[in-house]
PDB file of C-alpha atoms in Angstrom:
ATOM      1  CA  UNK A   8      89.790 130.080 119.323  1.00  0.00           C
ATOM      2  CA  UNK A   9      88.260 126.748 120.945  1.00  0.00           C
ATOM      3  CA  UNK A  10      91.947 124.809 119.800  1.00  0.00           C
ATOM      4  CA  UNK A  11      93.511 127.854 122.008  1.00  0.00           C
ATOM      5  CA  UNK A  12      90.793 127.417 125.240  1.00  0.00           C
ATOM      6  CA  UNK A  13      91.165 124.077 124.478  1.00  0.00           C
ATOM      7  CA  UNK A  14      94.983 123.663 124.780  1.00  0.00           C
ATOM      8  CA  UNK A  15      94.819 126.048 127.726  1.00  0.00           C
ATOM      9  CA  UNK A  16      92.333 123.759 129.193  1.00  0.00           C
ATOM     10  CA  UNK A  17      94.286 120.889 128.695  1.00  0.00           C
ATOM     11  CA  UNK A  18      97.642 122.974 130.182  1.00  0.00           C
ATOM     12  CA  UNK A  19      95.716 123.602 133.431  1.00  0.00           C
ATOM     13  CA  UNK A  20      94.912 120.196 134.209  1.00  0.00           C
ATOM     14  CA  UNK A  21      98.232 118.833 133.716  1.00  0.00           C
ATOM     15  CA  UNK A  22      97.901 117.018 130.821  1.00  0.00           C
ATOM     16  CA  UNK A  23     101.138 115.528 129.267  1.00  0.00           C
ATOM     17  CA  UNK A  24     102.487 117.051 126.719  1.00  0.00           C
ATOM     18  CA  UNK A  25     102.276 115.049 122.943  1.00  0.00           C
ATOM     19  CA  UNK A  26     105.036 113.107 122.457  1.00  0.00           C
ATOM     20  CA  UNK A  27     106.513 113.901 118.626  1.00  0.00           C
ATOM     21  CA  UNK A  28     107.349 110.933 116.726  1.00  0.00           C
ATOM     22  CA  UNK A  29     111.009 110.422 116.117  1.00  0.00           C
ATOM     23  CA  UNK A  30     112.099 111.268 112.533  1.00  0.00           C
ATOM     24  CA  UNK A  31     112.732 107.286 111.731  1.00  0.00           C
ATOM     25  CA  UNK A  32     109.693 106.829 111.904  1.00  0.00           C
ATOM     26  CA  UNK A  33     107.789 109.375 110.379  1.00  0.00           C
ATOM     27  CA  UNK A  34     104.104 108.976 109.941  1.00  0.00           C
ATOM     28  CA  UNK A  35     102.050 110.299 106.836  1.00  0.00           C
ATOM     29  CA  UNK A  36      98.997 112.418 107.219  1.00  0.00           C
ATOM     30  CA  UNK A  37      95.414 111.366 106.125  1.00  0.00           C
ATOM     31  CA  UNK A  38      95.064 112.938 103.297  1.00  0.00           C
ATOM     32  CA  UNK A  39      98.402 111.968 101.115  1.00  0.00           C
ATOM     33  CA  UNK A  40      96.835 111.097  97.626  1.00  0.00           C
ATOM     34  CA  UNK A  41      97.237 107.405  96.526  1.00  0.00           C
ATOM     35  CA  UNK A  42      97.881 106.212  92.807  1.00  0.00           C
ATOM     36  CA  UNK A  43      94.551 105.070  90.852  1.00  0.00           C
ATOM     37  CA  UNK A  44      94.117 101.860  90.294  1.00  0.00           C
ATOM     38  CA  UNK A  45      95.002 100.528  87.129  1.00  0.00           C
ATOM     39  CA  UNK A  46      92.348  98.136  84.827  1.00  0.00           C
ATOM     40  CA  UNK A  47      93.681  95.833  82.278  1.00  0.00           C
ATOM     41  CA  UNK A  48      91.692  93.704  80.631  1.00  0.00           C
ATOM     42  CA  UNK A  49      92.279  89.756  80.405  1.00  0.00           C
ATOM     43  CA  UNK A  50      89.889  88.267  78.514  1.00  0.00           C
ATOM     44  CA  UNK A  51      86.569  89.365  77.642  1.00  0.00           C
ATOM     45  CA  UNK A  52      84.764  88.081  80.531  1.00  0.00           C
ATOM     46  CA  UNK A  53      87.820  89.408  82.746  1.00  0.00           C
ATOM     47  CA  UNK A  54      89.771  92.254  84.089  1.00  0.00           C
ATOM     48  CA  UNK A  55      93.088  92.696  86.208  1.00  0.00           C
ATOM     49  CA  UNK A  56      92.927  95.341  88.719  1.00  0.00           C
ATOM     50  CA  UNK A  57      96.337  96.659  90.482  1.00  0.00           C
ATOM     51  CA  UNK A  58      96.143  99.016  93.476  1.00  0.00           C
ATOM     52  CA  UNK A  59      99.215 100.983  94.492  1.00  0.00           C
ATOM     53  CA  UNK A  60      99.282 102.275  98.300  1.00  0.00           C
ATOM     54  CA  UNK A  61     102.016 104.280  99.567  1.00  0.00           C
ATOM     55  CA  UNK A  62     103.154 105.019 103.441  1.00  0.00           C
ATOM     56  CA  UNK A  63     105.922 107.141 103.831  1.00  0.00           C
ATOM     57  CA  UNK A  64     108.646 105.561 101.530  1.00  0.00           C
ATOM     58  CA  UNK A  65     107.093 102.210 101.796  1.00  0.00           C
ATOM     59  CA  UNK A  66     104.795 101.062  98.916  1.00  0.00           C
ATOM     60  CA  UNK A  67     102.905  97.815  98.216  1.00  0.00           C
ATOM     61  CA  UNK A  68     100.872  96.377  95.147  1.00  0.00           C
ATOM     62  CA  UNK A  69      97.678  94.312  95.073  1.00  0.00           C
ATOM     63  CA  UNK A  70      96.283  92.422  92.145  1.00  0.00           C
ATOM     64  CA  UNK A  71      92.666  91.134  91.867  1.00  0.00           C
ATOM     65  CA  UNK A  72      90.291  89.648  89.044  1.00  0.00           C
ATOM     66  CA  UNK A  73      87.103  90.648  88.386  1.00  0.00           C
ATOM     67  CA  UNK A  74      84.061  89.363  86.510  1.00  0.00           C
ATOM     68  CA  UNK A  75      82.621  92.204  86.360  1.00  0.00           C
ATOM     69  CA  UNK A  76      83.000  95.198  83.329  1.00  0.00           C
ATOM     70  CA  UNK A  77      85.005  98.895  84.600  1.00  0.00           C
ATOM     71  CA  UNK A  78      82.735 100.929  83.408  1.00  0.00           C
ATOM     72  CA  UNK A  79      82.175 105.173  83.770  1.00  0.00           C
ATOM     73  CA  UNK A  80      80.440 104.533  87.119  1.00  0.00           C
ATOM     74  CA  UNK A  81      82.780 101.741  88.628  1.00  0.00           C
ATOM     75  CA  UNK A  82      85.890 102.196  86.259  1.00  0.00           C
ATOM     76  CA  UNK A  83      87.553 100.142  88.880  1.00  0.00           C
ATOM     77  CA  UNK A  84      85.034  97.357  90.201  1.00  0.00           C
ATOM     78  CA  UNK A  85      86.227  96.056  93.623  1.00  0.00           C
ATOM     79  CA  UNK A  86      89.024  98.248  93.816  1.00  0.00           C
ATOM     80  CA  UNK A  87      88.758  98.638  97.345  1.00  0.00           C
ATOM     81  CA  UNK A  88      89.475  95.053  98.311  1.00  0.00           C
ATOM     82  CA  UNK A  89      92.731  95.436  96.334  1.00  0.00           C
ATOM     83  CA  UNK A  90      93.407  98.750  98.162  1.00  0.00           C
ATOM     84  CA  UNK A  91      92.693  96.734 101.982  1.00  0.00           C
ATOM     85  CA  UNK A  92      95.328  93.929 100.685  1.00  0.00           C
ATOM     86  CA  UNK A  93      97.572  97.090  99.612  1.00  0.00           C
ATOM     87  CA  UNK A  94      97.252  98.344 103.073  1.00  0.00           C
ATOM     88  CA  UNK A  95      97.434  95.238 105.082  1.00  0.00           C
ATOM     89  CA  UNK A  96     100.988  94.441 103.177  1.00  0.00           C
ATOM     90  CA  UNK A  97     101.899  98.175 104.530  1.00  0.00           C
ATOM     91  CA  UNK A  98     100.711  97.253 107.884  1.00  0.00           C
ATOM     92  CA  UNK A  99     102.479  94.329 108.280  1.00  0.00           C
ATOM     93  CA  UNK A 100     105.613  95.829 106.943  1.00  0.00           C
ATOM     94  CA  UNK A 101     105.607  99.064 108.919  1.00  0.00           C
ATOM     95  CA  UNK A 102     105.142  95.869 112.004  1.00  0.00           C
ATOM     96  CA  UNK A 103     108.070  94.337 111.053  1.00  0.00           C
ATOM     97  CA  UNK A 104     110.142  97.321 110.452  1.00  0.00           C
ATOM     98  CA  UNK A 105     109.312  98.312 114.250  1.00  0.00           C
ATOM     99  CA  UNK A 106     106.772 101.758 113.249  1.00  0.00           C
ATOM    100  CA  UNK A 107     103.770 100.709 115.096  1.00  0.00           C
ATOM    101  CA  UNK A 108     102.138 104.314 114.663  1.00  0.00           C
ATOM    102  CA  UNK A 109     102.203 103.582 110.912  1.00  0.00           C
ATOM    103  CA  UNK A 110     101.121 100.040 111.191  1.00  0.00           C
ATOM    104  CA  UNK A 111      98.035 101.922 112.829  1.00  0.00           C
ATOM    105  CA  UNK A 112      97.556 104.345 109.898  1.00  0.00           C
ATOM    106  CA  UNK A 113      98.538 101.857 107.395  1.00  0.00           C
ATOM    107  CA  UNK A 114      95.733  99.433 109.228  1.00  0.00           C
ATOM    108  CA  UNK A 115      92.868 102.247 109.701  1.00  0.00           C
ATOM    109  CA  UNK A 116      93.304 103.321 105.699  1.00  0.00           C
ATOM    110  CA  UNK A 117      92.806  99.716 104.817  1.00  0.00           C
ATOM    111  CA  UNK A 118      89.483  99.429 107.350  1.00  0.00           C
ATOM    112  CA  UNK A 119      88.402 102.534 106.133  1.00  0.00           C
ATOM    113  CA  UNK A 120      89.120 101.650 101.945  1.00  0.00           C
ATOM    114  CA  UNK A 121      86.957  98.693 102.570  1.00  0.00           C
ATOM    115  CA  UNK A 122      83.913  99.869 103.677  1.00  0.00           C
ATOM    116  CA  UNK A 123      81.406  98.298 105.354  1.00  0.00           C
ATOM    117  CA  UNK A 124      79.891  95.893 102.610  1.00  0.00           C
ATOM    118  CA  UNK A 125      82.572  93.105 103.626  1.00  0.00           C
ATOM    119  CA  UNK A 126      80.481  90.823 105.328  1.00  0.00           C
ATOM    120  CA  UNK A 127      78.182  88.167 103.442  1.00  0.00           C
ATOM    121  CA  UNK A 128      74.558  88.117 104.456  1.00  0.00           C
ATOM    122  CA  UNK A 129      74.187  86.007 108.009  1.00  0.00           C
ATOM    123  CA  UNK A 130      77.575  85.751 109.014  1.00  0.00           C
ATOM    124  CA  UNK A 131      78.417  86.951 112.321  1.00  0.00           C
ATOM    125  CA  UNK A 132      80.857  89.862 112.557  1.00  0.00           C
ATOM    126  CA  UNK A 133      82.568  90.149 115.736  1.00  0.00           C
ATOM    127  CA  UNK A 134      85.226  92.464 114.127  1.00  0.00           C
ATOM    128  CA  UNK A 135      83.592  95.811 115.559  1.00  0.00           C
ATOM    129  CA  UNK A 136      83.912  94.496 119.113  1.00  0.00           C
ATOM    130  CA  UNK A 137      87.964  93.544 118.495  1.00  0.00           C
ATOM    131  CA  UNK A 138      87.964  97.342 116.580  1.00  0.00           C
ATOM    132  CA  UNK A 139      86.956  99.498 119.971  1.00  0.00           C
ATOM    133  CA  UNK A 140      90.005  96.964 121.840  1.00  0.00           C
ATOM    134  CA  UNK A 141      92.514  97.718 119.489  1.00  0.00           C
ATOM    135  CA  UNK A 142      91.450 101.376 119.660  1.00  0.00           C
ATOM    136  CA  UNK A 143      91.565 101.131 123.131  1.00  0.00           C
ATOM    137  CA  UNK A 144      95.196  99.204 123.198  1.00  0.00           C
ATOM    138  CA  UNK A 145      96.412 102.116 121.044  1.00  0.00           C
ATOM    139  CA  UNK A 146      94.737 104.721 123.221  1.00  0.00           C
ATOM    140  CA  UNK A 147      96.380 103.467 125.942  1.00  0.00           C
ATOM    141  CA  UNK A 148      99.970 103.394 124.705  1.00  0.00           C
ATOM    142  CA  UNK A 149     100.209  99.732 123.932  1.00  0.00           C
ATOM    143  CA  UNK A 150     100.334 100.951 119.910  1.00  0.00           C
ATOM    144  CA  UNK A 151     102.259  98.124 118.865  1.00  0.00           C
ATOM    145  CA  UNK A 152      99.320  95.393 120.604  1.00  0.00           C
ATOM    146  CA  UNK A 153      96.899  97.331 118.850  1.00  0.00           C
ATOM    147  CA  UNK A 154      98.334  97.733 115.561  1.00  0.00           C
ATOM    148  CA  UNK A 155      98.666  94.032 115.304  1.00  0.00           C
ATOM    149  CA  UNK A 156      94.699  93.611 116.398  1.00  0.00           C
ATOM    150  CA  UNK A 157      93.803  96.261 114.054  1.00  0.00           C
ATOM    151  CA  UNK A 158      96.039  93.838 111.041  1.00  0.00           C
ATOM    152  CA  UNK A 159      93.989  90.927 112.539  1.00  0.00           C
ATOM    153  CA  UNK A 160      90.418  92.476 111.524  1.00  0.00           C
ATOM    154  CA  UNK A 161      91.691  94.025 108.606  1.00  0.00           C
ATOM    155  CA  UNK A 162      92.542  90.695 107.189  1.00  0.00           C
ATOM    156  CA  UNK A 163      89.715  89.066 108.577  1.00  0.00           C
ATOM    157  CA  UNK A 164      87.173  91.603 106.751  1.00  0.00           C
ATOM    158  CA  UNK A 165      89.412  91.274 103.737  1.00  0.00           C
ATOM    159  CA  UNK A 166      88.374  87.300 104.026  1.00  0.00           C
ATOM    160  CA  UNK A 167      84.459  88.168 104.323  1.00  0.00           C
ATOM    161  CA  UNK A 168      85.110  90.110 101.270  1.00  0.00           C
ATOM    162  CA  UNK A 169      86.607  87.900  99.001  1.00  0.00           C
ATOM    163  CA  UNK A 170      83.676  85.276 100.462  1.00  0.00           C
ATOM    164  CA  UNK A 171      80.799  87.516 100.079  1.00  0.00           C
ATOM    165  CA  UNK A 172      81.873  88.581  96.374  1.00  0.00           C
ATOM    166  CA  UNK A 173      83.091  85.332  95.372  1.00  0.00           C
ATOM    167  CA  UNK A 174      81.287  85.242  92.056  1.00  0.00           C
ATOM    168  CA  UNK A 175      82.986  88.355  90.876  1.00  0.00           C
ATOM    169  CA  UNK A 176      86.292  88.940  92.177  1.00  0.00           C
ATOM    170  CA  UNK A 177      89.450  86.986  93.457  1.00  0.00           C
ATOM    171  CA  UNK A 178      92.961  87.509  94.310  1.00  0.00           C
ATOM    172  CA  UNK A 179      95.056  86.521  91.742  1.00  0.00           C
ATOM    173  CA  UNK A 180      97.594  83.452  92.004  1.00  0.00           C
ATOM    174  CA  UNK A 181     100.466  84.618  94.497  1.00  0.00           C
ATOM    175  CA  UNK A 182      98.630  87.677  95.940  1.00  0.00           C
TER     176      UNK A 182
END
């Protein structure tokens, strides 16, 4: 009932209409599930961690190491950094292939997979602040602009990461 006042609303005031995005460039929803992560172990002091993530028909792989042991409460121990470098390679693909609206999504999955326990104790973090402008870029229309911001801080948290936790994860050689 408020979705129907709601779109009424909107109809009075003269609010454009959505535009649909065209079928080339189809967007996923939210909620698409995402392989699990898969835990090999290296040595006994080490474990491999791969992270699938999949946008549409594009997919993209991420490979850490970690010092520390999968166990039934973390069987995956940093997986989330793995799934951020999973969804930055989307982003920057879907940027490349000209689909800024799934550059976006492939961008906000990646901020979201990551958390907020990026950034090492007394570092500055200016990446909220560069987060509401990209938001704002997008809101605008100017998706493309903010896709690429969004990339920018996704990376840049993905950094802090791999600083913060230095002592028990890294990306492997090549990734």
């Amino acid at each position: 009932m408020r979705f129907l006042i709601l779109t009424i609303a909107l109809a009075a005031c003269g609010h454009p209409p959505v535009k649909p995005v065209p079928e080339n460039k189809k967007m996923t929803t939210s909620s698409d599930p995402q392989p699990a992560p898969v835990v090999v172990a290296r040595s006994a002091t080490e474990w491999s961690i791969e992270v699938k993530r999949v946008l549409g028909t594009q997919s993209a792989s991420a490979r850490i190491l970690v010092t520390i042991a999968p166990a039934a409460a973390s069987p995956a121990p940093h997986s989330a950094v793995a799934s951020a470098v999973a969804w930055l390679s989307l982003t920057r693909m879907a940027l490349t292939g000209g689909a800024p609206s799934d550059a976006v999504d492939a961008a906000r999955r990646g901020i979201a997979d990551l958390g907020d326990t990026y950034r090492p104790k007394g570092v500055k973090d200016d990446t909220g602040l560069h987060l509401l402008d990209a938001n704002s870029m997008i809101a605008s229309g100017k998706t493309a602009e903010g896709a690429e911001e969004l990339a920018s801080i996704l990376d840049a948290r993905i950094g802090l990461y791999f600083r913060r936790y230095k002592d028990e994860v890294r990306r492997l050689e090549g990734e």
